[in-house]
Structures are given as C-alpha cells and as structure tokens.
Amino acid sequence: FEENLKKTKGYVIRKMKQDGNCLFRSVADQIYGDQEMHSTVREKCLDYMEAERDHFSQFITEDFNEYIKRKRNDKVFGNNTEMQAMAELFNRPIEVYSKSLEPINIFHLSYRGNQYPIRLSYHHGNHYDSICDLSNPSVGVGLGFPDFHPGQADKSQMNKAIKKSEFDLLNQQLYEEALLDSDWRETEMEIEEAVLAASRAEYLENLFNQHKQKKQ
C-alpha cells in the first residue's frame, strides 16, 4: 500500500508516534510541519467543538461537557467527530486512506473551497499517520494567513534568511566604517595633543628666554 501510494500518486507516509495522540500528530504535521505541536491542534480542535456545541453535541452520546473534558487530556484518541471539527477549523477537507489508493472517508468543509486536503492513513483500527504530497507542500495552509499559497512558508523562511544576511553585511560595513572613523578621530586627537605639547614647550621656552633677558 505504501509503495503503491508513492508510485501512483507521489504521496509519502510519515510515521507518527503511537501514543494516543496520533490523529492530532498527523494533522499537526500537515498544518504546522511538526507533529510535536499535537497538543496545540488538540486544544484548538476542542475549543472549536466547545464553541460549536449546538452542532457537535448531536453526534456525542455521552455528556458533552464530560466528553470535551476527557478529550482534552493527552494521549486520548481522537475520532471522526474531531476530524470533522478539524476539517472545518482549518478549512481543509480530511481524506482518510487505508490499504487503498482512494480515500475510504472524506470529512468535508462546512462550505466549499479549493483548499488542499489533509491526508491521513489509517492502520490496525487505531492508528493514524500523515500522508504528504511531495509535489504540493501544504504546510501552513489553514492557519488563516492572508494570500497564503503552498510552499510559501519555505520561501518566506528563505527570504528572511536572505534579509538577515543582508542586514548582517550592512551592520558589518557600518561597523568597519565606524571603526575607520574612530581610528581617524583617534589620529586627529593624537595630532592635536602633539600640537598642544609643542605649543606648550615653545611657550615655556619663550617664557624662559624672556626671564633670562630681564636678568641681564
């Protein structure tokens, strides 16, 4: 399945830790590019469900408040309800694959859009991994950045690095100019001190000669 997925669609499965956070890790990997941000994704997901309780409470059989409280805990598995919430929250449909080149389940948005889907692989009845399309990087899509396009995060980081390099070069040039200016100022001060010293010596010599002439 994994080889066929890569060969046919160009998708690569990124393995997530099997610690009960795998659903949120997989979504974090695609939204933030870092599965370790799973707690942030979990928190945002449950906050959204709580804010939209009138809608999501219809799909929860237990007490809704207790459900939200339990799901906020680390290492508690996420399910279809959370996936629907995250699809709406990040404005990206979620596609779930399992031993098939076509998704077995798709969680749609509350409104139509052309956003890049979040793709997950489902294994052994209880584990999710992240599926990445190498030809269309989508990290950052769904975070609400204006005029954001896939791959822009990498370009943005590169632009920042270039700007920092230019800034460091400018600082170095300014420093060198300031150093040269400082050296010149120091040279000027040394000349002034030498002139003052010479003038003082000349003054003392003249004073001594005048005193000597008076004695004669």
Tab-separated table of C-alpha atoms in Angstrom:
chain	number	residue	atom	x	y	z
A	1	PHE	CA	0.000	0.000	0.000
A	2	GLU	CA	2.728	2.437	0.988
A	3	GLU	CA	4.810	1.745	-2.141
A	4	ASN	CA	1.776	1.901	-4.446
A	5	LEU	CA	0.691	5.185	-2.899
A	6	LYS	CA	4.092	6.723	-3.577
A	7	LYS	CA	4.442	5.250	-7.072
A	8	THR	CA	0.918	6.084	-8.247
A	9	LYS	CA	0.181	9.398	-6.535
A	10	GLY	CA	3.540	10.606	-5.292
A	11	TYR	CA	2.328	10.505	-1.683
A	12	VAL	CA	4.656	9.609	1.173
A	13	ILE	CA	3.532	8.309	4.558
A	14	ARG	CA	5.233	9.962	7.515
A	15	LYS	CA	5.147	7.812	10.623
A	16	MET	CA	3.655	9.293	13.776
A	17	LYS	CA	4.324	8.195	17.342
A	18	GLN	CA	1.873	5.594	18.591
A	19	ASP	CA	0.962	7.252	21.861
A	20	GLY	CA	-2.751	8.025	21.571
A	21	ASN	CA	-2.030	11.421	20.047
A	22	CYS	CA	-1.511	10.065	16.519
A	23	LEU	CA	-4.554	11.766	14.947
A	24	PHE	CA	-3.570	15.154	16.310
A	25	ARG	CA	0.090	14.487	15.489
A	26	SER	CA	-0.816	13.735	11.862
A	27	VAL	CA	-2.852	16.918	11.498
A	28	ALA	CA	-0.124	18.949	13.239
A	29	ASP	CA	2.429	17.505	10.813
A	30	GLN	CA	0.413	18.806	7.855
A	31	ILE	CA	-0.699	22.130	9.325
A	32	TYR	CA	2.486	23.140	11.170
A	33	GLY	CA	5.050	20.763	9.684
A	34	ASP	CA	5.758	19.450	13.191
A	35	GLN	CA	3.966	16.532	14.826
A	36	GLU	CA	5.145	17.716	18.239
A	37	MET	CA	2.558	20.508	18.011
A	38	HIS	CA	-0.186	17.923	18.511
A	39	SER	CA	-1.237	19.466	21.832
A	40	THR	CA	-1.869	22.796	20.076
A	41	VAL	CA	-4.010	21.074	17.439
A	42	ARG	CA	-5.906	19.156	20.125
A	43	GLU	CA	-6.571	22.335	22.093
A	44	LYS	CA	-7.781	24.262	19.038
A	45	CYS	CA	-9.971	21.347	17.972
A	46	LEU	CA	-11.685	21.003	21.346
A	47	ASP	CA	-12.045	24.771	21.689
A	48	TYR	CA	-13.803	24.820	18.320
A	49	MET	CA	-16.105	21.943	19.253
A	50	GLU	CA	-16.976	23.646	22.520
A	51	ALA	CA	-17.739	26.907	20.709
A	52	GLU	CA	-19.947	24.974	18.257
A	53	ARG	CA	-21.539	22.733	20.874
A	54	ASP	CA	-25.031	23.028	19.379
A	55	HIS	CA	-23.748	21.312	16.260
A	56	PHE	CA	-21.271	18.773	17.633
A	57	SER	CA	-23.298	17.718	20.666
A	58	GLN	CA	-25.694	15.991	18.240
A	59	PHE	CA	-23.013	13.394	17.490
A	60	ILE	CA	-21.932	12.728	21.078
A	61	THR	CA	-23.814	10.119	23.097
A	62	GLU	CA	-22.249	10.937	26.472
A	63	ASP	CA	-22.498	14.221	28.360
A	64	PHE	CA	-20.952	16.809	26.047
A	65	ASN	CA	-19.040	18.677	28.774
A	66	GLU	CA	-17.553	15.436	30.075
A	67	TYR	CA	-16.660	14.400	26.545
A	68	ILE	CA	-14.809	17.655	25.868
A	69	LYS	CA	-13.041	17.443	29.225
A	70	ARG	CA	-11.904	13.867	28.550
A	71	LYS	CA	-10.753	14.584	25.006
A	72	ARG	CA	-8.591	17.478	26.184
A	73	ASN	CA	-6.355	15.025	28.026
A	74	ASP	CA	-3.048	13.999	26.488
A	75	LYS	CA	-2.923	10.560	24.800
A	76	VAL	CA	-6.712	10.261	24.460
A	77	PHE	CA	-7.565	9.027	20.961
A	78	GLY	CA	-9.358	11.298	18.514
A	79	ASN	CA	-12.150	10.042	16.274
A	80	ASN	CA	-14.435	11.025	13.383
A	81	THR	CA	-16.077	13.867	15.295
A	82	GLU	CA	-12.714	15.512	15.926
A	83	MET	CA	-11.745	15.041	12.275
A	84	GLN	CA	-14.898	16.806	11.120
A	85	ALA	CA	-14.184	19.614	13.587
A	86	MET	CA	-10.597	19.993	12.351
A	87	ALA	CA	-11.711	19.985	8.704
A	88	GLU	CA	-13.966	22.935	9.493
A	89	LEU	CA	-11.478	24.625	11.828
A	90	PHE	CA	-8.590	24.618	9.339
A	91	ASN	CA	-10.842	24.947	6.282
A	92	ARG	CA	-9.326	21.843	4.696
A	93	PRO	CA	-11.105	18.575	3.879
A	94	ILE	CA	-9.654	15.490	5.537
A	95	GLU	CA	-9.123	12.357	3.453
A	96	VAL	CA	-8.533	9.016	5.181
A	97	TYR	CA	-6.751	6.208	3.323
A	98	SER	CA	-6.486	2.573	4.361
A	99	LYS	CA	-4.993	-0.070	2.064
A	100	SER	CA	-6.485	1.740	-0.915
A	101	LEU	CA	-5.306	4.379	-3.373
A	102	GLU	CA	-8.607	6.199	-2.918
A	103	PRO	CA	-9.789	7.630	0.409
A	104	ILE	CA	-12.220	5.482	2.385
A	105	ASN	CA	-13.621	8.530	4.149
A	106	ILE	CA	-13.686	12.263	3.472
A	107	PHE	CA	-14.599	14.890	6.030
A	108	HIS	CA	-15.937	17.892	4.177
A	109	LEU	CA	-15.894	21.574	4.985
A	110	SER	CA	-18.969	23.453	6.129
A	111	TYR	CA	-18.618	25.463	2.901
A	112	ARG	CA	-16.980	24.812	-0.445
A	113	GLY	CA	-13.406	25.771	-1.034
A	114	ASN	CA	-10.386	24.789	-3.079
A	115	GLN	CA	-8.154	24.125	-0.122
A	116	TYR	CA	-5.570	21.353	-0.124
A	117	PRO	CA	-6.814	18.287	1.753
A	118	ILE	CA	-5.268	16.899	4.908
A	119	ARG	CA	-4.462	13.275	4.081
A	120	LEU	CA	-4.235	10.569	6.725
A	121	SER	CA	-3.532	6.841	6.594
A	122	TYR	CA	-5.406	4.573	8.984
A	123	HIS	CA	-3.793	1.384	10.270
A	124	HIS	CA	-4.735	-1.531	12.540
A	125	GLY	CA	-8.035	0.041	13.572
A	126	ASN	CA	-6.492	2.571	15.942
A	127	HIS	CA	-3.532	4.433	14.419
A	128	TYR	CA	-3.134	7.397	12.060
A	129	ASP	CA	-0.110	8.512	10.064
A	130	SER	CA	0.392	11.626	7.953
A	131	ILE	CA	0.299	11.382	4.144
A	132	CYS	CA	2.281	14.088	2.360
A	133	ASP	CA	2.147	15.106	-1.279
A	134	LEU	CA	5.773	15.947	-2.062
A	135	SER	CA	4.850	17.810	-5.253
A	136	ASN	CA	2.391	20.101	-3.454
A	137	PRO	CA	3.642	21.054	0.023
A	138	SER	CA	0.774	22.396	2.103
A	139	VAL	CA	2.321	23.282	5.470
A	140	GLY	CA	0.724	26.486	6.701
A	141	VAL	CA	-2.469	26.177	4.658
A	142	GLY	CA	-5.393	26.533	7.037
A	143	LEU	CA	-3.713	28.847	9.521
A	144	GLY	CA	-5.568	31.870	8.203
A	145	PHE	CA	-2.594	33.696	6.681
A	146	PRO	CA	-3.809	36.183	4.035
A	147	ASP	CA	-2.858	35.333	0.442
A	148	PHE	CA	-1.065	32.181	1.593
A	149	HIS	CA	-0.029	29.641	-1.041
A	150	PRO	CA	1.507	26.168	-0.595
A	151	GLY	CA	5.279	26.313	-0.398
A	152	GLN	CA	5.174	29.944	0.660
A	153	ALA	CA	6.351	29.029	4.165
A	154	ASP	CA	9.650	27.699	2.775
A	155	LYS	CA	10.049	30.770	0.530
A	156	SER	CA	9.263	33.039	3.446
A	157	GLN	CA	11.935	31.387	5.577
A	158	MET	CA	14.431	31.737	2.706
A	159	ASN	CA	13.561	35.423	2.250
A	160	LYS	CA	14.010	36.002	5.971
A	161	ALA	CA	17.414	34.291	5.854
A	162	ILE	CA	18.475	36.451	2.890
A	163	LYS	CA	17.279	39.617	4.603
A	164	LYS	CA	19.141	38.642	7.774
A	165	SER	CA	22.312	38.003	5.760
A	166	GLU	CA	21.961	41.397	4.059
A	167	PHE	CA	21.293	43.034	7.409
A	168	ASP	CA	24.371	41.402	8.960
A	169	LEU	CA	26.500	42.510	5.980
A	170	LEU	CA	25.213	46.074	6.293
A	171	ASN	CA	25.952	46.048	10.015
A	172	GLN	CA	29.474	44.789	9.300
A	173	GLN	CA	30.046	47.559	6.747
A	174	LEU	CA	28.728	50.200	9.120
A	175	TYR	CA	30.914	48.797	11.883
A	176	GLU	CA	34.017	48.910	9.682
A	177	GLU	CA	33.217	52.467	8.606
A	178	ALA	CA	32.691	53.452	12.215
A	179	LEU	CA	35.970	51.774	13.122
A	180	LEU	CA	37.801	53.693	10.404
A	181	ASP	CA	36.131	56.874	11.575
A	182	SER	CA	37.130	56.040	15.133
A	183	ASP	CA	40.737	55.426	14.062
A	184	TRP	CA	40.799	58.739	12.205
A	185	ARG	CA	39.329	60.552	15.189
A	186	GLU	CA	41.976	58.967	17.383
A	187	THR	CA	44.692	60.079	14.940
A	188	GLU	CA	43.277	63.606	14.939
A	189	MET	CA	43.332	63.654	18.740
A	190	GLU	CA	46.946	62.478	18.771
A	191	ILE	CA	47.895	65.275	16.334
A	192	GLU	CA	46.055	67.842	18.432
A	193	GLU	CA	47.801	66.608	21.570
A	194	ALA	CA	51.187	66.761	19.791
A	195	VAL	CA	50.497	70.319	18.598
A	196	LEU	CA	49.421	71.328	22.069
A	197	ALA	CA	52.525	69.744	23.557
A	198	ALA	CA	54.747	71.511	21.019
A	199	SER	CA	52.989	74.808	21.638
A	200	ARG	CA	53.405	74.404	25.388
A	201	ALA	CA	57.097	73.619	25.005
A	202	GLU	CA	57.520	76.634	22.734
A	203	TYR	CA	55.641	78.829	25.192
A	204	LEU	CA	57.802	77.681	28.119
A	205	GLU	CA	60.931	78.220	26.088
A	206	ASN	CA	59.872	81.787	25.202
A	207	LEU	CA	58.987	82.490	28.812
A	208	PHE	CA	62.366	81.222	29.960
A	209	ASN	CA	64.191	83.406	27.416
A	210	GLN	CA	62.225	86.484	28.483
A	211	HIS	CA	63.080	85.841	32.104
A	212	LYS	CA	66.722	85.379	31.193
A	213	GLN	CA	66.826	88.665	29.251
A	214	LYS	CA	65.368	90.581	32.210
A	215	LYS	CA	68.168	89.320	34.441
A	216	GLN	CA	70.780	90.530	32.028
